[in-house]
Every structure is written in structure tokens, then in C-alpha cells.
C-alpha positions in Angstrom: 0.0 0.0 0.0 1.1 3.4 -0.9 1.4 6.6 1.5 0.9 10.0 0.5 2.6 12.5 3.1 0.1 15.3 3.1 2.6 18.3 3.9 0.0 21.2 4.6 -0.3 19.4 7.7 3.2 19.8 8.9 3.4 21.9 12.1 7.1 23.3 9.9 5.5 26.0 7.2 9.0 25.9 5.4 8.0 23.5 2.4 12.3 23.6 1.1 13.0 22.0 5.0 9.9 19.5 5.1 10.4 18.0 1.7 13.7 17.2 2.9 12.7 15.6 6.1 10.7 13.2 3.6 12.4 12.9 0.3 14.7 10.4 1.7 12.1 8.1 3.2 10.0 5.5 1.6 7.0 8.0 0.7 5.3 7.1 -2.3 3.6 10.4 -2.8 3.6 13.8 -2.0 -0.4 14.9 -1.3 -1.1 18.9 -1.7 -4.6 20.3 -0.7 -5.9 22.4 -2.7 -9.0 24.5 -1.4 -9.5 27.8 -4.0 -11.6 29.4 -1.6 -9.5 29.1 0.7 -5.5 29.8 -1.0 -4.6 31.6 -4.2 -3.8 29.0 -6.8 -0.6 31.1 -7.2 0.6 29.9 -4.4 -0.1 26.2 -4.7 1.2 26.0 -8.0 4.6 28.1 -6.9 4.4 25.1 -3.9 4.2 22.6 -6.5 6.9 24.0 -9.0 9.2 23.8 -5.8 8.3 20.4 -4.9 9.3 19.2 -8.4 12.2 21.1 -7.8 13.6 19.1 -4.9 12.1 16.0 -5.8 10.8 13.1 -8.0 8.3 11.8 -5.8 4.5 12.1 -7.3 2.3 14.8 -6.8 -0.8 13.6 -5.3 -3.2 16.9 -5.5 -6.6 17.3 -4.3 -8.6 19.9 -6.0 -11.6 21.6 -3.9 -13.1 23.7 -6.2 -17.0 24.5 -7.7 -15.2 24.9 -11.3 -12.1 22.5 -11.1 -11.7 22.0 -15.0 -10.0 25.5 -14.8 -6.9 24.4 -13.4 -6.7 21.9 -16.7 -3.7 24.0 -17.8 -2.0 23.9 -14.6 -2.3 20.0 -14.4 -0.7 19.6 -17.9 1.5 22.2 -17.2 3.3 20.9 -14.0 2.9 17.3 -15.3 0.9 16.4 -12.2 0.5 12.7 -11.5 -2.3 12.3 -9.2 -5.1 14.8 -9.4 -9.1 14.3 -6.8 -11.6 16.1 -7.8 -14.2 16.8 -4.5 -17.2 15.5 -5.4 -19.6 17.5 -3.6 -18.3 20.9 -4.1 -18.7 20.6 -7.9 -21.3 22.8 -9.9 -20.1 22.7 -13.8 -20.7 19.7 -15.8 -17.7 17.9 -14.9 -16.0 16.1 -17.7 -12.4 14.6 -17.4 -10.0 14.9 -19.5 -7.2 12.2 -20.9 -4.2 13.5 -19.7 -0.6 11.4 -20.7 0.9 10.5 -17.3 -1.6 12.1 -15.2 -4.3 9.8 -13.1 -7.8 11.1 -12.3 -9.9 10.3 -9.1 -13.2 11.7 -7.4 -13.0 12.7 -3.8 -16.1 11.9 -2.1 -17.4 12.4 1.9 -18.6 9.8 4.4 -22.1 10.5 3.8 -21.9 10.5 -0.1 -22.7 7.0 -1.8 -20.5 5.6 -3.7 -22.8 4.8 -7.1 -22.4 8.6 -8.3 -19.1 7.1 -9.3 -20.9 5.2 -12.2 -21.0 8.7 -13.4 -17.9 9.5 -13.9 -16.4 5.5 -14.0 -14.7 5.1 -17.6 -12.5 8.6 -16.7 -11.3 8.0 -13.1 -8.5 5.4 -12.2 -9.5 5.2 -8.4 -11.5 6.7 -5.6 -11.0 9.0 -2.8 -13.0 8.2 0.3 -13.2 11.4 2.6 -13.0 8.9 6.3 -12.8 12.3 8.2 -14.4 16.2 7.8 -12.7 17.2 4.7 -9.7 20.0 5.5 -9.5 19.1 9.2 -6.2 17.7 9.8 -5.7 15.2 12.7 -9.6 13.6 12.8 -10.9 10.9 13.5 -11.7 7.6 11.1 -15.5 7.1 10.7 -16.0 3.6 11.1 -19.0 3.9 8.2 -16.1 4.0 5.6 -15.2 0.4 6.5 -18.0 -1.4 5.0 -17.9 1.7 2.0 -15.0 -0.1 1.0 -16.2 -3.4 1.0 -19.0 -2.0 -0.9 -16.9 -0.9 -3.4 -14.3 -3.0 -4.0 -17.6 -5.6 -5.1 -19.4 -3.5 -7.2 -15.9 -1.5 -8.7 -13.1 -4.0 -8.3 -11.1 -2.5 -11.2 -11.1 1.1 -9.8 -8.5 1.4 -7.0 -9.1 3.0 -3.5 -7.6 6.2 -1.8 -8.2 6.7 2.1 -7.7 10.4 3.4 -8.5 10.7 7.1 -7.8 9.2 10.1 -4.8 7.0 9.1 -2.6 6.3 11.9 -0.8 3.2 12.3 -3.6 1.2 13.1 -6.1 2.2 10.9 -3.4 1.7 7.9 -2.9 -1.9 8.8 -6.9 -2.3 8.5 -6.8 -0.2 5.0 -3.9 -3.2 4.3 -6.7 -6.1 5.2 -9.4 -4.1 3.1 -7.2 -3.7 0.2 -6.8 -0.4 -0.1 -4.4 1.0 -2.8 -3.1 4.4 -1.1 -3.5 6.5 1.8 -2.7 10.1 2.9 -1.2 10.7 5.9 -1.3 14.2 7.3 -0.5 14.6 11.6 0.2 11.3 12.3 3.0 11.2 10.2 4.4 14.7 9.6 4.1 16.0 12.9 5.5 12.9 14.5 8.7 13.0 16.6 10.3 10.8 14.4 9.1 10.5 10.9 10.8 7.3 9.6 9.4 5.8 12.3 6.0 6.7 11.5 6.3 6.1 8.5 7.3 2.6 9.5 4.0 2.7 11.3 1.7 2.8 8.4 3.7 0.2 6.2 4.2 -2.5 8.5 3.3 -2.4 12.5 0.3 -2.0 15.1 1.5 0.4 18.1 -2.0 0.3 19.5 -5.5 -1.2 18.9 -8.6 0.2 19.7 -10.9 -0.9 17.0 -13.3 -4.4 17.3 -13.0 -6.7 14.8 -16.8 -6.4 14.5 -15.9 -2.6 13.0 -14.5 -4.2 10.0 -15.1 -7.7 9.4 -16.7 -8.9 6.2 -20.6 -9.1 7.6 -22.0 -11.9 7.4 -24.7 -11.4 4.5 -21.6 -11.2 2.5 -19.7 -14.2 3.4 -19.7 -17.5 2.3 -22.2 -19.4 4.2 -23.9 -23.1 4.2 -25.9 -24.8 6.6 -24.5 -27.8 8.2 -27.6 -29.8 6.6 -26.0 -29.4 2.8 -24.8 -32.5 1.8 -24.1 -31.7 -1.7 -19.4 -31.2 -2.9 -21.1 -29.6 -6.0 -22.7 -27.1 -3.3 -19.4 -26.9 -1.4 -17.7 -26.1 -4.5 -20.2 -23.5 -6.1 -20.3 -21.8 -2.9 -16.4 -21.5 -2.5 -16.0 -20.5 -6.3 -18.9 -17.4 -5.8 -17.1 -16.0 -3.2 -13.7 -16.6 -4.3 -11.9 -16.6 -1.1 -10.9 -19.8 -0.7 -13.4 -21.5 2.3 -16.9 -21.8 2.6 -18.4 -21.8 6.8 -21.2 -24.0 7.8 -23.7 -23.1 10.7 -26.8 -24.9 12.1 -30.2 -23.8 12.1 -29.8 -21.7 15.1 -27.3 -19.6 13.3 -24.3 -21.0 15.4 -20.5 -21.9 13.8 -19.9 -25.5 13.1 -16.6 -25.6 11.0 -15.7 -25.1 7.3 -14.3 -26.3 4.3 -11.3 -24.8 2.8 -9.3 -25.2 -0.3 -7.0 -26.9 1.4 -9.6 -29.3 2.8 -11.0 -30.2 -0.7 -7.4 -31.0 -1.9 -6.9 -33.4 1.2 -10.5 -35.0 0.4 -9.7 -35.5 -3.5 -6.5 -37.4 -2.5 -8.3 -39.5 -0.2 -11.9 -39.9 -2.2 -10.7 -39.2 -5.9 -12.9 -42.2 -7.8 -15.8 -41.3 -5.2 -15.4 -37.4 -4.5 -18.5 -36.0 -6.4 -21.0 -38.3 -4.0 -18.4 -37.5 -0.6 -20.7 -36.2 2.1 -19.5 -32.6 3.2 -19.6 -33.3 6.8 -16.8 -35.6 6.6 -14.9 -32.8 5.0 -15.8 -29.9 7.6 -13.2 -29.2 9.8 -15.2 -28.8 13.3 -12.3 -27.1 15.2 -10.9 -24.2 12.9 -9.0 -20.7 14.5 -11.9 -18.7 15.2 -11.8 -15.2 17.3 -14.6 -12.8 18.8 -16.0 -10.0 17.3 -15.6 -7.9 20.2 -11.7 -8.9 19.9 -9.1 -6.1 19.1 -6.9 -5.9 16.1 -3.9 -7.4 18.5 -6.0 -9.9 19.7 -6.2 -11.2 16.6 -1.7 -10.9 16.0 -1.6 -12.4 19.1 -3.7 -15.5 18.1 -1.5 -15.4 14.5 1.7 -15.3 16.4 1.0 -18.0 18.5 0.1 -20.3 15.5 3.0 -22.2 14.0 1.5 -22.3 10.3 0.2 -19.5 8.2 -3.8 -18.4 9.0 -5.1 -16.7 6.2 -8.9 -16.5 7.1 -10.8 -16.2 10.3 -14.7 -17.2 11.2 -15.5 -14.0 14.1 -18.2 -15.4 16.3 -20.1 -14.1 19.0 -20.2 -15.3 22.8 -23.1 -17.2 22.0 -20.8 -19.2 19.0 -22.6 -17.3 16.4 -21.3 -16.7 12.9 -21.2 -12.8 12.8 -18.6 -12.8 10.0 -15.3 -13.3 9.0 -11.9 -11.4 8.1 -9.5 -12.4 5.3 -5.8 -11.2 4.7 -5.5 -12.6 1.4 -4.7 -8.3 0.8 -2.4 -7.8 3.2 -0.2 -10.9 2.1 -0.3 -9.2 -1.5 0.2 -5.8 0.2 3.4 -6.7 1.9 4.7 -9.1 -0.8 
């Protein structure tokens, strides 16, 4: 996952001395806020001439602006890589150019949905999801913009996803699980006391854990789900290829967790039952006693569990006190993310 260091949130106004303090770190972008009620465009793009000037990292700019298509010639101009247009601030008829080299998303808030990107789908390369009050540096994440991006990774999954807001250390490691493509950091990392170490932070490690699993998981409408009844492989099978991440969980009729099949199960079964697999009853596939953890759990919780296991856990049923299926959480993204 990329990080884009959003300098306007530096505590140090001297741009020359805080592009330094990043430009030999592993930031991926450099984010500029651009609010033209707020600053002169002069200024951002003098900013921006002096931020190619010192160095190559991409611009990542964020345009707030009732008539963005103005600053077309700029864009061009400066050879701007990344450019977010805020949805909701729009009033002219928005159309988006093709621009060589340069990659167009729409900014949009927590409480804007996420279909008024069919609008604008064949022009944009990704998504920005707003997770805090636009322009207020140092917010907090709303936990509504967890199941946005579920939502859109399923109905978009060739678009790519941007977080702004909220990201600190834990927070990026979810964004990591959810598949996010990029985040912009703004206080947590350029107003930290060291920011390598931050920075460190949001690629790889949890320094604290305050949200449940239950804020996050994959809900369970969205999971795949049999009862323990189904006796049908071809079921199994259908089930695990619909949802395409590699198990399928079983429950009884009073909605409580009774085991799964995973890929790995159906390979073990076909080297035990080839001639007879198609007619193999599920149940003696299931595996009754897989890892499962609570949904009230914490994100370390959950390392904790991972650590303490000697092989690799890529999946997890989350159940309830009651041992109710409530949902599950995946890290088939975070594997790719930190490949």
C-alpha cells in the first residue's frame, strides 16, 4: 500500500525543509490540498513548481473547487500525476480529461454513496473516500467507511481505492486487510517525533489497537455461508468459487458456527476420495475445530492468536459469545500488500 505525506499538515511552514525531512524516506507520494476558496492558486502552484524542484516523488493533488476544469492547464502544465476532484463541491458539468501520465480520481465524503461514481467510471482510475471532515487535519476515522470499501471493492473492483482521514498506524494496517491501494497521511505522520518511524507505522506495524474486529469484518450477508444440513461437494464447490476466497463456513439452524471447508480441505478429500469425491458427504470434509476469534476482539488480539500459531492463517470465522457466525476477516490483501 502506498502513502501520500500530506505536507499542509506539517506543524514546519518551510516546504524547502519539510520535503527534505521526507524525500529520503519511503513515501510514495507527496499529497497537496488544494481548497480555492480558501488559497490563491498562485501559491499552490509556486508550492508545487518547488516540490518538483527538490524532488521526483509524485504529486498527489486534491482539488476543492465549484469549477475544477479550470486548473486543466496547470495540471498539464506541471505534469501532475495524481489529481481528486471533491465530489460534492462541484457545480459545472464535470467532464475529465485524458491527460498522458496524469491519473484522475473523485473525492467523495462519508455521507456521499459511492454509485455517483458510475458517473464518472470510464475517466477515473480510483476513488478517494473522505474517512474524516474534509480539510480538518488530525480527525478521526469514521467507522462507516469500513464497509464503503467493501462495498466498493464488489461493485468497482477495477477502480482502485484512496483513504484520506484518520490514518494512523492502526487504521493503515486495516486499510492493508481491506485492500486499499493508497493512503494520505497528514499529523500522524508529519508532525511525528520521528518521521521514519511513523512512517514505518503505516507500512508495516500495530503500536495500538482500539478498534473491534466487528468494525471491519466482512458481515456476514456477504460471506460465504452453508448450513451444516448441505450435503451436496457440487454445493461446497459452487459456494467456495462465488465468493472466491478460498473457504466456505457451515452453521446450524440456530445460526451457530460448526466448521468449514477450505481449499486446502478439498485438496486433502480428492487425495483420499478421488474415484468417489462428487457423491463424498460434506460433513466428513468440515473441519469442526478451525481458529476462530470474537467480534468484540481487538486488532492485536487477533496478532496475538497469528503469532502463537505455528503455520500460516489466512482466514478467520469471528463469532459471538453465543458461538454465532457474525462474520469473518480475510488477509489474502495484506499478504499481496506486503509481498
Amino acid at each position: 500500500m502506498k502513502i501520500s505525506a500530506s505536507i499542509y499538515s506539517s506543524a514546519d511552514d518551510n516546504l524547502e525543509k519539510c520535503i527534505s525531512n521526507i524525500d529520503d524516506l519511503n513515501v510514495d507520494m507527496i499529497h497537496v490540498d488544494f481548497n480555492d476558496k480558501k488559497i490563491d492558486e498562485k501559491i499552490i502552484f509556486s508550492d508545487i513548481k518547488t516540490i518538483k524542484n527538490l524532488t521526483n516523488k509524485p504529486i498527489d493533488l486534491h482539488i476543492i473547487s465549484e469549477n475544477p476544469l479550470k486548473y486543466i492547464h496547470f495540471i498539464k502544465e506541471y505534469e501532475i500525476e495524481y489529481v481528486t476532484f471533491q465530489y460534492e463541491t462541484i457545480i459545472e458539468n464535470l467532464s475529465i480529461p485524458e491527460i498522458s501520465n496524469t491519473k484522475f480520481g473523485i473525492a467523495i465524503v462519508s455521507e456521499t454513496s459511492i454509485n455517483i461514481i458510475e458517473k464518472y467510471y470510464s475517466k477515473i482510475d480510483f476513488i478517494l473516500l473522505m474517512t474524516t471532515t474534509p480539510g480538518e487535519s488530525g480527525g478521526k476515522f469514521n467507522k462507516i467507511n469500513f464497509k464503503k470499501i467493501r462495498e466498493f471493492r464488489n461493485k468497482f473492483p477495477k477502480k482502485n481505492i484512496h483513504i484520506d482521514g484518520g490514518i494512523n498506524d492502526e487504521t493503515s494496517f486495516i486499510m492493508r486487510i481491506l485492500g486499499v491501494q493508497s493512503c494520505v497521511s497528514g499529523s500522524y505522520l508529519m508532525n511525528h517525533k520521528n518521521i521514519a518511524a511513523a512512517l514505518y507505522n503505516l507500512k508495516s506495524s500495530i503500536v495500538h489497537s482500539k478498534y473491534m474486529l466487528k468494525d471491519f469484518m466482512i458481515e456476514l450477508s456477504d460471506c460465504p455461508v452453508l448450513n451444516i444440513k448441505e450435503k451436496s461437494m457440487i454445493k461446497v464447490l459452487e459456494t467456495i468459487e462465488k465468493f472466491n476466497i478460498g473457504f466456505v463456513m457451515f452453521i446450524n439452524d440456530d445460526g451457530e458456527f460448526c466448521g468449514l471447508i477450505s481449499n486446502a480441505d478439498i485438496r486433502k478429500a480428492l487425495i483420499n476420495n478421488f474415484q468417489n469425491f462428487i457423491n463424498l458427504n460434506p460433513n466428513k470434509v468440515v473441519n469442526n475445530k478451525p481458529i476462530t476469534i470474537y467480534e468484540k476482539n481487538t486488532i492485536s488480539d487477533m496478532l496475538k492468536i497469528i503469532q502463537n500459531n505455528e503455520f500460516i492463517i489466512s482466514f478467520m470465522p469471528i463469532i459471538d459469545n453465543e458461538k454465532k457466525l457474525k462474520g469473518c476477516i480475510t488477509f489474502l490483501d495484506l499478504i499481496v500488500s506486503e509481498s
